[in-house]
GROMACS .gro file of C-alpha atoms in nm:
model
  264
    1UNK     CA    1  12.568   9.919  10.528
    2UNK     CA    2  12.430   9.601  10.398
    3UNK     CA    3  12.623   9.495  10.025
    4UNK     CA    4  12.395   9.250   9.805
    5UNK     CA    5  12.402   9.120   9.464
    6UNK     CA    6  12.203   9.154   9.149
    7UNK     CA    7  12.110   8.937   8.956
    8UNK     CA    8  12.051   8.622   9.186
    9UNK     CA    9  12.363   8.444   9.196
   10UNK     CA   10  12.180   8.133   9.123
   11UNK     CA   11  12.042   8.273   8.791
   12UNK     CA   12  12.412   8.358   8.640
   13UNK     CA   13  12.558   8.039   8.779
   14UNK     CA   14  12.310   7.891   8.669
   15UNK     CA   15  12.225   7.660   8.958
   16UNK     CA   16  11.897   7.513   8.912
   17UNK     CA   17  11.809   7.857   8.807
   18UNK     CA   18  11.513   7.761   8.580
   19UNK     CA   19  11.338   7.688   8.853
   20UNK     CA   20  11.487   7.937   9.127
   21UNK     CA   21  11.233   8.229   9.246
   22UNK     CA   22  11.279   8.500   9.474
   23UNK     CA   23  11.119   8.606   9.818
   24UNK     CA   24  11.190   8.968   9.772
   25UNK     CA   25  11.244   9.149   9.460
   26UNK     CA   26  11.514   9.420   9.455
   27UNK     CA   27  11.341   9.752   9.551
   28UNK     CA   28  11.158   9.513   9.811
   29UNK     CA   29  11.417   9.405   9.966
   30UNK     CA   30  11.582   9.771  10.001
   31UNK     CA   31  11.249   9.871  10.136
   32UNK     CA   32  11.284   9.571  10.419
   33UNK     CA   33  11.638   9.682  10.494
   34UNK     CA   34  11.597  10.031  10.504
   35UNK     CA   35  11.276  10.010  10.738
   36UNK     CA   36  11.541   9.805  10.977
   37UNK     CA   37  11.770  10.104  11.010
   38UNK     CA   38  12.012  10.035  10.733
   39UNK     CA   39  12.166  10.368  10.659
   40UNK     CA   40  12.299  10.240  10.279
   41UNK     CA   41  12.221   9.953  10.033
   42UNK     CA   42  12.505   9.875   9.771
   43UNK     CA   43  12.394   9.651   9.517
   44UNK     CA   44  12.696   9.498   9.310
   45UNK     CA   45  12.619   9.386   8.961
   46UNK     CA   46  12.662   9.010   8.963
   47UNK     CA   47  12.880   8.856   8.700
   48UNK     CA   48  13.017   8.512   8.604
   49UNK     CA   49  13.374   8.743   8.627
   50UNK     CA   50  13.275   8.888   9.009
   51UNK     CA   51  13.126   8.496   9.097
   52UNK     CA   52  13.535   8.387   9.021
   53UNK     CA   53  13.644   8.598   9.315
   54UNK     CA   54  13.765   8.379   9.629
   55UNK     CA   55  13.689   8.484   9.956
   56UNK     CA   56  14.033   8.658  10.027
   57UNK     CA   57  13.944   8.869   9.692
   58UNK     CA   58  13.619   8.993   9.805
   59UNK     CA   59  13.678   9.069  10.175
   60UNK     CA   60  13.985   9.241  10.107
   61UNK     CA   61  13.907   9.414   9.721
   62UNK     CA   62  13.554   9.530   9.785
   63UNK     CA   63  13.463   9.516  10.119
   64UNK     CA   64  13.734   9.635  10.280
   65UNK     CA   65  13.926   9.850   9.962
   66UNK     CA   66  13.613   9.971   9.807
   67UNK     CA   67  13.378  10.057  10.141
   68UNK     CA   68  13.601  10.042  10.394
   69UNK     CA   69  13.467   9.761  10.597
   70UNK     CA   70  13.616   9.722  10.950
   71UNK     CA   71  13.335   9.428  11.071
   72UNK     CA   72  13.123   9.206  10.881
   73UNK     CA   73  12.851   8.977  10.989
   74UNK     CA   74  12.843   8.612  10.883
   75UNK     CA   75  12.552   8.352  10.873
   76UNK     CA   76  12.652   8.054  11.097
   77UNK     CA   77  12.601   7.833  10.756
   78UNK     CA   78  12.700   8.124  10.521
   79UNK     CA   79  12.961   8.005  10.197
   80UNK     CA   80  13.140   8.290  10.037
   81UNK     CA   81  13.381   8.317   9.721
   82UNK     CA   82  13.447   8.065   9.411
   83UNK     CA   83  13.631   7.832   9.687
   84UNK     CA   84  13.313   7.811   9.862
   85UNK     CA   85  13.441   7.893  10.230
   86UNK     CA   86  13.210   7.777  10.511
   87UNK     CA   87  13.231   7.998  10.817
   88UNK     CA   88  13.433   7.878  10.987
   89UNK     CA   89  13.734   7.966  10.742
   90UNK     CA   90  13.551   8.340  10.623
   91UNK     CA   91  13.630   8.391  10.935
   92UNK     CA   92  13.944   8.276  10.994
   93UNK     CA   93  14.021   8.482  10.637
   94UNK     CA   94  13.852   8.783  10.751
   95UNK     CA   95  14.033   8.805  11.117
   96UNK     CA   96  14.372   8.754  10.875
   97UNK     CA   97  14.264   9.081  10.683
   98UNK     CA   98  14.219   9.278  11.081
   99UNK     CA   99  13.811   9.256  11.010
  100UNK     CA  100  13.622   9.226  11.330
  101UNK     CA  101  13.380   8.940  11.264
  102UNK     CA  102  13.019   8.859  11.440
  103UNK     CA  103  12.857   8.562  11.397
  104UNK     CA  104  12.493   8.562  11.391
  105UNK     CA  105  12.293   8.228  11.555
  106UNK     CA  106  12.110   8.008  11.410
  107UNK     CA  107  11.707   8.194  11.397
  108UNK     CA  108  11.402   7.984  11.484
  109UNK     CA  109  11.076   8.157  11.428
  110UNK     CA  110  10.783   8.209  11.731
  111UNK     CA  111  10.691   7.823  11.707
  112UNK     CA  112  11.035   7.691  11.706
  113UNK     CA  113  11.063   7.626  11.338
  114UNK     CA  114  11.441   7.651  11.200
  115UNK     CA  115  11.404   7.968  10.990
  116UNK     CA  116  11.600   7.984  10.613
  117UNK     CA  117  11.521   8.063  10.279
  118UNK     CA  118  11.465   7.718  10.128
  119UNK     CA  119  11.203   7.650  10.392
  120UNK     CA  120  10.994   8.002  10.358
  121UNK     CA  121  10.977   7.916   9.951
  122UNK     CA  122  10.901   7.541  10.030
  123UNK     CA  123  10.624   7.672  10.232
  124UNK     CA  124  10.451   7.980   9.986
  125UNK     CA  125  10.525   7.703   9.710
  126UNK     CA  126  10.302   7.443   9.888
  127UNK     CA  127  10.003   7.747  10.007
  128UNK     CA  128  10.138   7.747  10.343
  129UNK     CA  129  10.144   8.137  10.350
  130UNK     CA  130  10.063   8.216  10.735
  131UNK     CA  131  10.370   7.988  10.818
  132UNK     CA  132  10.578   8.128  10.593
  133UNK     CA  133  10.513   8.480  10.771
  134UNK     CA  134  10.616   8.293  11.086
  135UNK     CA  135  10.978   8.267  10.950
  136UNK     CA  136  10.937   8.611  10.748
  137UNK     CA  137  10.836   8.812  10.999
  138UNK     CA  138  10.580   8.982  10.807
  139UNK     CA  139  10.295   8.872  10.517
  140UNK     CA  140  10.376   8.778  10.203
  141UNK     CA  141  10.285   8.982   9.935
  142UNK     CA  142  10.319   9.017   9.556
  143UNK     CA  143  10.358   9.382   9.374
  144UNK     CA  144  10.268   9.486   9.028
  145UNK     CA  145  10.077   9.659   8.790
  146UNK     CA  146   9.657   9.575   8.710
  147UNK     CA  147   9.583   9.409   8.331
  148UNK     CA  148   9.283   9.332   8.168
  149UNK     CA  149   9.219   8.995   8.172
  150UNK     CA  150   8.903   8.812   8.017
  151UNK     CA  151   8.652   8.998   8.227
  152UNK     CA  152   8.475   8.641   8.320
  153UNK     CA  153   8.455   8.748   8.694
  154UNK     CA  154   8.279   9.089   8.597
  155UNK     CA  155   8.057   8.959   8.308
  156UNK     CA  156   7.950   8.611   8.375
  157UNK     CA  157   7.999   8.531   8.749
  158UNK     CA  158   7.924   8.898   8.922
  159UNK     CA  159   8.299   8.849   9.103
  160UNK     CA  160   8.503   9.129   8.926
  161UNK     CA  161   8.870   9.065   8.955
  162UNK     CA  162   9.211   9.295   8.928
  163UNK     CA  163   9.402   9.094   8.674
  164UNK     CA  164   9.793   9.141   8.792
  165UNK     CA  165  10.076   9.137   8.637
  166UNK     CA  166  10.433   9.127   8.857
  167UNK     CA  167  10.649   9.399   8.842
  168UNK     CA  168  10.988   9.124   8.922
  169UNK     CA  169  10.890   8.798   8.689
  170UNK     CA  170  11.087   8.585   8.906
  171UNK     CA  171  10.913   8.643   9.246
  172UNK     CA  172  10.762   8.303   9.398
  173UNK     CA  173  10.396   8.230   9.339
  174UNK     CA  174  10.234   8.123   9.594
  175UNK     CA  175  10.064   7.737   9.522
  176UNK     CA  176   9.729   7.756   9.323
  177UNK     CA  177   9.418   7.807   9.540
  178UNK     CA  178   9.192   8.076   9.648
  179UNK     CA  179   9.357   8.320   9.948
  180UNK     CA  180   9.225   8.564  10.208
  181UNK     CA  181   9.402   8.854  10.106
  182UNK     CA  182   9.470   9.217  10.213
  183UNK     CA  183   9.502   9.437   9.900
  184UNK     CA  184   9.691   9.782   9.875
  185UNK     CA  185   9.571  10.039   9.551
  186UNK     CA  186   9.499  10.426   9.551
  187UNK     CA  187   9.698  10.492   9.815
  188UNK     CA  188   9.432  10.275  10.042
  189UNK     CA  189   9.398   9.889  10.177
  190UNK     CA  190   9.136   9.704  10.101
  191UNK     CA  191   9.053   9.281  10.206
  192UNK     CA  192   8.936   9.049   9.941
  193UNK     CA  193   9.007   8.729   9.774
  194UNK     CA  194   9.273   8.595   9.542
  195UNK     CA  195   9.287   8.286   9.345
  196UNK     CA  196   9.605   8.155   9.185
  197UNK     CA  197   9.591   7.925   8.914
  198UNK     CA  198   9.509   7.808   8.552
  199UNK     CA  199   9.137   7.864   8.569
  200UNK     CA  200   9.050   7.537   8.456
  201UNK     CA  201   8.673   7.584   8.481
  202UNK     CA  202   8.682   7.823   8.234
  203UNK     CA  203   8.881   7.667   7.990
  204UNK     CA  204   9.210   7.432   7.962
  205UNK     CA  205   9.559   7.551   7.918
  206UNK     CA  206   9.505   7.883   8.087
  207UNK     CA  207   9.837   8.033   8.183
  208UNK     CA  208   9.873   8.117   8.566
  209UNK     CA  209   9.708   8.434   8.650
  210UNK     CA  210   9.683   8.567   8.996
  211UNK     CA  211   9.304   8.739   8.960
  212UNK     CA  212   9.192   8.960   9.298
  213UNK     CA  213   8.841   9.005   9.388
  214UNK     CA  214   8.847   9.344   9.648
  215UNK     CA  215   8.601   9.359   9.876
  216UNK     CA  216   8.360   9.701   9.883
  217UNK     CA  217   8.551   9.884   9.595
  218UNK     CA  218   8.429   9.962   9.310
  219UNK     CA  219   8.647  10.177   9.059
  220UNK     CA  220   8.890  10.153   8.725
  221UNK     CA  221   9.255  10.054   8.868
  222UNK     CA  222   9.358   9.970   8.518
  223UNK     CA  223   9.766  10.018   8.474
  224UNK     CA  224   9.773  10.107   8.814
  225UNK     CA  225  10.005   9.937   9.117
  226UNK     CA  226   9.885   9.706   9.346
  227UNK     CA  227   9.994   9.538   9.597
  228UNK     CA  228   9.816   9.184   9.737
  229UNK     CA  229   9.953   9.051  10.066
  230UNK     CA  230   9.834   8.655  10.134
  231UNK     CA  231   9.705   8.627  10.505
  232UNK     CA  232   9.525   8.243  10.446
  233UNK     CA  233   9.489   8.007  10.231
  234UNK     CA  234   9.130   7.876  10.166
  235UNK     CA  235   9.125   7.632   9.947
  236UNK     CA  236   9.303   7.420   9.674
  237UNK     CA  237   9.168   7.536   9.290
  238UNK     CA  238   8.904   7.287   9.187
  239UNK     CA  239   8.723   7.242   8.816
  240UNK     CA  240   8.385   7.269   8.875
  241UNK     CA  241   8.136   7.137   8.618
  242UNK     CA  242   7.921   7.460   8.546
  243UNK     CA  243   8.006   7.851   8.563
  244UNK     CA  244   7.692   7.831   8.833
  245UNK     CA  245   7.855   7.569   9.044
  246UNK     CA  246   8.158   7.833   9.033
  247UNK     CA  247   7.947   8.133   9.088
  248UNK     CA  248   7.818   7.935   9.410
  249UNK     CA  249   8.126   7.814   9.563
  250UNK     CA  250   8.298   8.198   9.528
  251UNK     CA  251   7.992   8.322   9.722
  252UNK     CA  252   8.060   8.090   9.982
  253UNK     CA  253   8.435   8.162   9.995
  254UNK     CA  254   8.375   8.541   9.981
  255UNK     CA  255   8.117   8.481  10.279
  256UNK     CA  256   8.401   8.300  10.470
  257UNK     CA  257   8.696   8.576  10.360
  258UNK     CA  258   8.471   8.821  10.525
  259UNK     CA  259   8.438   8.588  10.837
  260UNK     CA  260   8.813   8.663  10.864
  261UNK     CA  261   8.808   9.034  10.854
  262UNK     CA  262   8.901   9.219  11.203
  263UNK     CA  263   8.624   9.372  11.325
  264UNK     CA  264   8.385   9.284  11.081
   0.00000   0.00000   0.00000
């Protein structure tokens, strides 16, 4: 059984929330978990009042009272409870309480990178998506439902795009730039392109849109899911003078994209 929280502990304590985003939305993360061989996913409703507990609360209230915990697993750097515990003494606490502890190592990815959570995001947050799946273990991907956006791509530059809107608002962006991207809709995967950004060839002060251009595919996914996974990043957005210098330079990254595609 794996116990989590929800919200984000960072976004109810408030630490350095407004700018805190998450690798895995809820329903995400149960997917990941489950797909591991985790038989049950509790998620506890995180409070300022649940955030007081101290360690010695939580082992012994919830995990051991409330699910009847006989071993947990601790992070080597993990800090638990309002008295901010490091290891070391969860341990010591949870021994106390007659819970079997294991302590997990720290994980370095395939390359020999030191794997946590503050280097994947520093990583999607500067475009570096292919070594963020190094420490993920799998492709990042954003999830949500298809909007109508301006229709520029369809009308004016022959590059129709799936307009997206996130299903979980706080998921990290990737940087802004243009990405080699498998897509997911209608039950079927696709490859294409995604840019990521404020469009500023079209006009300044654009919100952030992340705009998909799917390769070979060619029908109305309008309020429907989809799912883009980011494989490589291409380039950095650039404002180009002219729609046609635009036009021209999509060509060309569409023309590399499909470089990329197995088999192709």
């Amino acid at each position: 059984m794996v116990v989590t929280f929800w919200p984000h502990p960072r976004t109810v304590l408030q630490q350095e929330a407004r700018d805190f985003r998450l690798l895995t939305s809820m329903p995400e993360k149960k997917a990941l978990l489950e797909s591991l061989g985790v038989d049950r996913v509790e998620v506890i409703r995180f409070t300022r009042e649940f955030g007081a507990l101290t360690t010695y609360d939580y082992l012994k209230d919830w995990l051991i009272d409330r699910y009847g915990a006989d071993t947990i697993v601790l992070g080597y750097d993990n800090r638990m409870g309002s008295d901010a515990r490091d290891a070391l003494s969860v341990r010591k606490i949870a021994e106390d309480l007659g819970l079997r502890v294991i302590m997990t190592e720290k994980v370095t990815s395939g390359t020999g990178m030191d794997v946590s959570s503050t280097k994947i995001r520093a990583e999607i947050s500067g475009g570096n998506v292919s070594r963020a799946a190094e420490m993920l273990g799998y492709d990042y991907s954003l999830f949500g439902v298809v909007v109508s956006g301006e229709r520029i791509g369809s009308r004016v530059l022959g590059f129709p795009t799936a307009n997206m809107q996130l299903y979980e608002p706080l998921k990290l962006l990737p940087a802004n730039g243009v990405y080699f991207v498998r897509v997911s809709t209608l039950g079927r995967n696709f490859y294409g392109m995604c840019n990521i950004g404020n469009r500023p060839t079209v006009r300044e002060g654009n919100a952030r849109t992340v705009e998909t251009n799917i390769f070979d595919f060619d029908e109305d996914i309008y309020g429907l899911d989809i799912e883009v996974t980011f494989l490589k990043k291409i380039r950095d957005e650039i404002r180009f003078a002219s729609l046609m210098q635009l036009k021209a330079q999509l060509a060309r990254d569409k023309y590399y994209c499909y470089s990329m595609i197995p088999h192709h």
